[in-house]
Coordinates of C-alpha atoms and ligand atoms in Angstrom, one line a residue:
X19 CA 56.8 -48.6 64.2
X20 CA 54.6 -45.6 63.3
X21 CA 56.4 -42.6 61.7
X22 CA 55.8 -38.9 62.2
X23 CA 54.4 -36.8 59.3
X24 CA 57.2 -34.3 59.1
X25 CA 55.4 -32.0 56.8
X26 CA 52.5 -31.7 59.2
X27 CA 54.8 -31.2 62.2
X28 CA 56.8 -28.5 60.3
X29 CA 53.6 -26.8 59.3
X30 CA 52.5 -26.5 62.9
X31 CA 56.0 -25.2 63.9
X32 CA 56.0 -22.6 61.2
X33 CA 52.4 -21.5 62.1
X34 CA 53.5 -21.0 65.8
X35 CA 56.8 -19.2 64.9
X36 CA 55.1 -16.8 62.5
X37 CA 52.4 -16.1 65.0
X38 CA 54.9 -15.4 67.8
X39 CA 56.8 -13.1 65.4
X40 CA 53.6 -11.3 64.6
X41 CA 53.0 -10.8 68.3
X42 CA 56.5 -9.5 68.8
X43 CA 55.9 -7.0 66.0
X44 CA 52.7 -5.8 67.6
X45 CA 54.4 -5.5 70.9
X46 CA 57.3 -3.5 69.4
X47 CA 54.7 -1.2 67.9
X48 CA 53.2 -0.6 71.4
X49 CA 49.9 -2.4 70.6
X50 CA 50.3 -5.1 73.2
X51 CA 50.4 -3.8 76.8
X52 CA 52.7 -5.2 79.5
X53 CA 55.2 -8.0 79.4
X54 CA 55.2 -10.4 76.6
X55 CA 56.4 -14.0 77.0
X56 CA 56.8 -15.8 73.7
X57 CA 57.3 -19.5 73.0
X58 CA 59.9 -19.0 70.3
X59 CA 62.3 -22.1 70.7
X60 CA 59.5 -24.3 72.1
X61 CA 57.9 -25.1 68.8
X62 CA 59.2 -28.6 68.4
X63 CA 58.1 -29.6 71.9
X64 CA 54.6 -28.3 71.3
X65 CA 54.2 -29.6 67.8
X66 CA 55.7 -33.1 68.7
X67 CA 53.4 -33.5 71.6
X68 CA 50.2 -32.0 70.3
X69 CA 50.3 -33.9 67.0
X70 CA 48.8 -36.7 69.2
X71 CA 46.0 -34.4 70.3
X72 CA 42.4 -35.5 69.6
X73 CA 39.0 -33.9 69.9
X74 CA 38.0 -34.0 73.6
X75 CA 41.6 -33.8 74.9
X76 CA 42.4 -30.9 77.2
X77 CA 45.3 -28.4 77.5
X78 CA 46.6 -26.8 80.7
X79 CA 49.2 -24.2 79.8
X80 CA 51.7 -21.8 81.3
X81 CA 52.7 -18.2 80.5
X82 CA 53.9 -19.2 77.0
X83 CA 50.6 -20.5 75.9
X84 CA 50.1 -19.1 72.4
X85 CA 52.0 -21.8 70.5
X86 CA 49.9 -24.6 71.9
X87 CA 46.7 -22.7 71.2
X88 CA 47.8 -22.0 67.6
X89 CA 48.4 -25.8 67.2
X90 CA 45.0 -26.4 68.8
X91 CA 43.2 -24.5 66.2
X92 CA 42.1 -21.4 68.2
X93 CA 41.2 -18.5 65.8
X94 CA 44.4 -16.5 65.4
X95 CA 42.8 -13.1 65.0
X96 CA 40.8 -13.6 68.3
X97 CA 44.0 -14.4 70.1
X98 CA 45.7 -11.3 68.7
X99 CA 42.7 -9.1 69.7
X100 CA 42.9 -10.7 73.1
X101 CA 46.6 -9.9 73.7
X102 CA 45.9 -6.3 72.5
X103 CA 43.2 -6.1 75.2
X104 CA 40.3 -5.8 72.8
X105 CA 36.6 -6.6 73.7
X106 CA 36.4 -8.9 70.7
X107 CA 39.3 -11.0 71.9
X108 CA 39.2 -14.6 72.9
X109 CA 38.5 -13.7 76.5
X110 CA 36.9 -10.3 75.9
X111 CA 40.3 -8.6 76.3
X112 CA 40.4 -9.5 80.0
X113 CA 42.9 -12.4 80.0
X114 CA 45.9 -11.1 78.1
X115 CA 48.5 -13.5 76.8
X116 CA 49.0 -15.2 80.2
X117 CA 45.4 -16.0 80.8
X118 CA 44.1 -17.3 77.6
X119 CA 41.1 -19.6 77.8
X120 CA 38.8 -21.4 75.4
X121 CA 36.0 -23.5 76.6
X122 CA 35.4 -24.7 73.1
X123 CA 38.9 -26.0 72.8
X124 CA 39.1 -27.3 76.4
X125 CA 42.2 -25.1 76.9
X126 CA 43.3 -22.7 79.6
X127 CA 46.5 -21.0 80.6
X128 CA 47.7 -19.3 83.7
X129 CA 50.6 -17.0 84.8
X130 CA 50.8 -18.8 88.1
X131 CA 53.9 -20.8 87.7
X132 CA 53.2 -24.6 88.1
X133 CA 49.4 -24.2 88.0
X134 CA 49.1 -26.1 84.8
X135 CA 49.9 -29.4 86.6
X136 CA 46.9 -29.4 89.0
X137 CA 44.7 -27.8 86.3
X138 CA 45.7 -30.7 84.0
X139 CA 45.1 -33.2 86.8
X140 CA 41.5 -31.8 87.2
X141 CA 40.9 -32.1 83.4
X142 CA 42.3 -35.6 83.6
X143 CA 40.1 -36.6 86.5
X144 CA 37.1 -35.3 84.6
X145 CA 38.2 -37.3 81.5
X146 CA 38.6 -40.4 83.6
X147 CA 35.1 -40.1 85.0
X148 CA 33.2 -38.7 82.0
X149 CA 35.0 -39.4 78.8
X150 CA 37.5 -42.3 79.1
X151 CA 40.1 -42.2 76.4
X152 CA 40.6 -38.5 76.5
X153 CA 43.9 -37.1 77.7
X154 CA 45.0 -33.9 79.5
X155 CA 48.3 -32.3 78.6
X156 CA 50.1 -30.0 81.1
X157 CA 52.9 -27.8 79.8
X158 CA 55.2 -26.0 82.2
X159 CA 58.8 -24.9 82.5
X160 CA 61.8 -26.3 84.5
X161 CA 61.4 -23.4 86.8
X162 CA 57.9 -24.7 87.8
X163 CA 59.1 -28.2 88.5
X164 CA 60.1 -27.4 92.1
X165 CA 56.7 -26.0 93.0
X166 CA 54.9 -28.0 95.6
X167 CA 51.7 -28.1 93.5
X168 CA 53.5 -29.8 90.6
X169 CA 54.9 -32.5 92.9
X170 CA 51.4 -33.0 94.5
X171 CA 49.9 -33.3 91.0
X172 CA 52.5 -35.9 89.9
X173 CA 51.7 -37.9 93.0
X174 CA 47.9 -37.9 92.6
X175 CA 48.1 -38.4 88.9
X176 CA 50.1 -41.5 89.5
X177 CA 48.1 -42.8 92.5
X178 CA 44.8 -42.3 90.6
X179 CA 46.2 -43.4 87.2
X180 CA 45.0 -40.2 85.6
X181 CA 45.2 -39.8 81.8
X182 CA 47.7 -36.9 82.0
X183 CA 50.9 -36.1 80.1
X184 CA 53.2 -33.8 82.0
X185 CA 55.5 -31.8 79.6
X186 CA 58.4 -30.0 81.1
X187 CA 60.0 -27.5 78.7
X188 CA 63.5 -27.3 80.0
X189 CA 65.2 -24.1 79.0
X190 CA 67.4 -24.2 82.1
X191 CA 66.3 -20.8 83.3
X192 CA 63.5 -19.3 85.4
X193 CA 63.8 -15.6 84.6
X194 CA 67.4 -15.0 85.9
X195 CA 67.8 -18.1 88.1
X196 CA 69.6 -21.0 86.7
X197 CA 67.3 -24.0 87.4
X198 CA 70.3 -26.2 88.2
X199 CA 71.2 -23.9 91.1
X200 CA 67.9 -24.5 92.9
X201 CA 67.1 -28.1 91.8
X202 CA 68.1 -31.3 93.6
X203 CA 68.6 -34.3 91.4
X204 CA 67.3 -35.0 87.9
X205 CA 63.7 -33.9 87.1
X206 CA 63.0 -37.0 85.0
X207 CA 64.2 -39.4 87.7
X208 CA 62.2 -37.4 90.2
X209 CA 59.0 -37.9 88.1
X210 CA 59.8 -41.6 87.6
X211 CA 60.1 -42.0 91.4
X212 CA 56.3 -41.2 91.5
X213 CA 55.8 -44.4 89.5
X214 CA 55.4 -43.1 86.0
X215 CA 57.4 -43.4 82.8
X216 CA 59.7 -40.4 82.3
X217 CA 61.3 -39.6 78.9
X218 CA 64.2 -37.2 78.4
X219 CA 64.2 -35.8 74.8
X220 CA 66.0 -33.2 72.8
X221 CA 63.2 -30.8 72.5
X222 CA 64.7 -29.2 69.3
X223 CA 64.1 -32.4 67.4
X224 CA 60.4 -32.6 66.6
X225 CA 60.5 -36.2 65.5
X226 CA 62.1 -37.3 68.8
X227 CA 59.5 -35.4 70.8
X228 CA 56.8 -37.0 68.7
X229 CA 58.0 -40.5 69.5
X230 CA 58.2 -40.0 73.2
X231 CA 54.8 -38.2 73.3
X232 CA 53.2 -41.0 71.3
X233 CA 54.2 -43.5 74.0
X234 CA 52.9 -41.2 76.8
X235 CA 49.6 -40.6 75.0
X236 CA 49.0 -44.2 74.2
X237 CA 49.5 -45.1 77.8
X238 CA 47.1 -42.4 79.0
X239 CA 44.4 -43.3 76.5
X240 CA 44.6 -46.9 77.5
X241 CA 43.9 -45.9 81.2
X242 CA 47.3 -46.9 82.4
X243 CA 48.1 -43.5 83.9
X244 CA 50.4 -40.5 83.5
X245 CA 53.8 -40.0 82.0
X246 CA 56.4 -37.2 82.2
X247 CA 58.4 -35.7 79.3
X248 CA 61.4 -33.6 80.0
X249 CA 62.3 -31.8 76.7
X250 CA 65.3 -29.5 76.5
X251 CA 64.8 -26.4 74.4
X252 CA 66.3 -23.0 73.9
X253 CA 64.9 -19.7 75.3
X254 CA 65.5 -17.8 72.2
X255 CA 64.0 -14.4 73.1
X256 CA 65.0 -14.2 76.7
X257 CA 62.5 -14.3 79.5
X258 CA 60.3 -11.7 77.9
X259 CA 60.4 -9.5 74.9
X260 CA 62.9 -6.7 75.4
X261 CA 64.7 -8.8 78.1
X262 CA 67.6 -6.5 79.1
X263 CA 70.0 -9.4 79.7
X264 CA 69.5 -10.7 76.2
X265 CA 69.9 -7.2 74.8
X266 CA 73.2 -6.8 76.5
X267 CA 74.8 -9.8 74.9
X268 CA 73.1 -9.2 71.5
X269 CA 74.3 -5.7 71.2
X270 CA 76.9 -5.2 74.0
X271 CA 78.3 -1.9 72.9
X272 CA 75.0 -0.1 72.4
X273 CA 73.6 -1.5 75.7
X274 CA 76.7 -0.6 77.7
X275 CA 76.2 2.9 76.6
X276 CA 72.6 2.8 77.5
X277 CA 72.7 1.0 80.8
X278 CA 76.1 2.2 81.9
X279 CA 75.1 5.7 83.1
X280 CA 72.0 4.7 85.2
X281 CA 74.0 1.8 86.7
X282 CA 76.8 4.2 87.6
X283 CA 74.3 6.6 89.1
X284 CA 72.7 3.9 91.1
X285 CA 76.1 2.9 92.4
X286 CA 77.0 6.4 93.4
X287 CA 73.6 7.6 94.7
X288 CA 72.8 8.1 98.3
X289 CA 73.3 4.6 99.6
X290 CA 70.4 2.4 100.7
X291 CA 72.6 -0.6 100.7
X292 CA 76.3 -0.6 101.6
X293 CA 78.6 0.0 98.7
X294 CA 80.1 -3.5 99.1
X295 CA 76.6 -5.0 98.8
X296 CA 75.9 -3.0 95.7
X297 CA 79.1 -4.1 94.2
X298 CA 78.1 -7.7 94.9
X299 CA 74.7 -7.1 93.1
X300 CA 76.5 -5.6 90.1
X301 CA 78.8 -8.7 90.1
X302 CA 75.7 -10.9 90.1
X303 CA 74.3 -9.1 87.1
X304 CA 77.7 -9.5 85.3
X305 CA 77.9 -13.2 86.1
X306 CA 74.3 -13.8 84.9
X307 CA 75.1 -12.0 81.6
X308 CA 78.3 -14.0 81.2
X309 CA 76.5 -17.2 81.9
X310 CA 73.8 -16.4 79.4
X311 CA 76.5 -15.4 76.9
X312 CA 78.2 -18.7 77.6
X313 CA 75.0 -20.5 76.7
X314 CA 74.8 -18.6 73.5
X315 CA 75.3 -21.8 71.5
X316 CA 71.9 -22.9 72.7
X317 CA 70.3 -20.0 70.8
X318 CA 71.8 -21.4 67.6
X319 CA 69.8 -24.6 68.1
X320 CA 66.6 -23.4 66.4
X321 CA 64.0 -26.2 66.3
X322 CA 62.6 -24.8 63.0
X323 CA 66.0 -24.9 61.3
X324 CA 66.5 -28.5 62.5
X325 CA 63.0 -29.4 61.3
X326 CA 63.6 -27.8 57.9
X327 CA 66.6 -30.2 57.4
X328 CA 64.1 -33.1 57.3
X329 CA 62.2 -31.6 54.4
X330 CA 62.9 -30.9 50.8
X331 CA 63.6 -27.2 50.0
X332 CA 60.3 -27.1 47.9
X333 CA 58.2 -28.4 50.9
X334 CA 59.9 -26.0 53.4
X335 CA 59.3 -23.0 51.2
X336 CA 55.7 -24.0 50.4
X337 CA 54.8 -24.7 54.0
X338 CA 56.4 -21.5 55.3
X339 CA 54.7 -19.4 52.6
X340 CA 51.2 -20.9 53.5
X341 CA 51.9 -20.3 57.2
X342 CA 53.0 -16.8 56.7
X343 CA 49.9 -15.9 54.6
X344 CA 47.7 -17.5 57.3
X345 CA 49.2 -15.3 60.0
X346 CA 49.3 -12.2 57.9
X347 CA 45.6 -12.7 57.1
X348 CA 44.9 -13.0 60.9
X349 CA 46.9 -9.9 61.6
X350 CA 45.0 -7.8 59.1
X351 CA 41.6 -9.2 60.3
X352 CA 42.5 -8.3 63.9
X353 CA 43.8 -4.9 63.0
X354 CA 40.7 -4.2 60.9
X355 CA 38.4 -5.2 63.8
X356 CA 40.5 -3.2 66.2
X357 CA 40.3 -0.2 63.9
X358 CA 36.5 -0.5 63.8
X359 CA 36.4 -0.2 67.6
X360 CA 38.6 2.9 67.7
Ligands
TPP416 C1 53.7 -18.9 91.6 C2 54.6 -18.0 90.9 N1 55.8 -17.6 91.3 C3 56.6 -16.8 90.7 C4 56.1 -16.2 89.5 C5 57.0 -15.2 88.7 N2 57.5 -15.9 87.5 C6 56.9 -15.7 86.3 S1 57.7 -16.6 85.1 C7 58.7 -17.3 86.2 C8 59.8 -18.2 85.7 C9 59.2 -19.5 85.3 O1 60.2 -20.3 84.8 P1 59.8 -21.6 84.0 O2 58.6 -22.2 84.6 O3 61.0 -22.4 83.8 O4 59.3 -21.0 82.6 P2 60.2 -20.1 81.5 O5 59.8 -18.7 81.7 O6 61.6 -20.4 81.7 O7 59.6 -20.6 80.2 C10 58.5 -16.8 87.5 C11 59.3 -17.2 88.6 C12 54.8 -16.5 89.1 N3 54.3 -16.0 87.9 N4 54.1 -17.4 89.7

């Protein structure tokens, strides 16, 4: 059986993590406008799957699209310029982090939840007709899995034997909704019912993701049709940067002081909803925070820390230092170009 190259996988994970941290820093400094969704926690899923990527394969991505694009080899500075809204960015500053697109890399992302499934099916149909052997990868979250367009894509991909790999990154949440509370049955079994292999993997263990993805990709390249990978992973930075729910359980005292007064004011202000209803809403917020807090252990499962255990200390330090320098160089290149435009 083939074995994964752990150093190569860890290098990709480290590059993604440091890139995401660099974006978080720019966002904190007010240089990235709007919401910012990071893929911190998804690195092992992305690295394990995309290690099988070849020239001519396509990527259909969701709102956490920067890690796959880092792995794909898109220029890091042009992505940073893009998320900062600069003309010299990957999409001339018009896409932002949720709508990154690179024709050269056959990769596109969208903030429309679930849209990566039909986009990937289109890529896969083109591959089937024009370049047999090429594969399309669709990445989406568990929250997207109940969207009709995802189910239609699973169906057509199976009926037409499209060379597509569906990758569901299961962090158990869709913003503040627990996926379990709105999902019937098991997502992997659901995909299997469309007539395709479905693999459930621990998405914090890069070597396990790599094995499952290898089977899916081999099947797709051989023209035998799509597969589905359900990979569990933690949502380490909340739904978006500055996620208030995450802040509450990270620094409960400070946040209670901050959000207590406005919440109390809202409760006591001239009522739009009946007091009993507003108490109910408050209860919902409390329950969501408690649930997130209860799932705290998930945050401890850092795919990078797990990956590092598979390496020698020397290799880990060397790989991380190279990845850090690469990202730092991209940040200074982006800032320099941005400075020139000011
Ligand atoms: C069609 C559509 N519906 C709703 C939204 C609002 N929205 C943005 S992200 C998100 C949650 C997505 O959850 P999931 O796919 O599990 O990804 P996660 O954010 O958990 O990684 C929702 C509902 C949207 N962008 N598009």
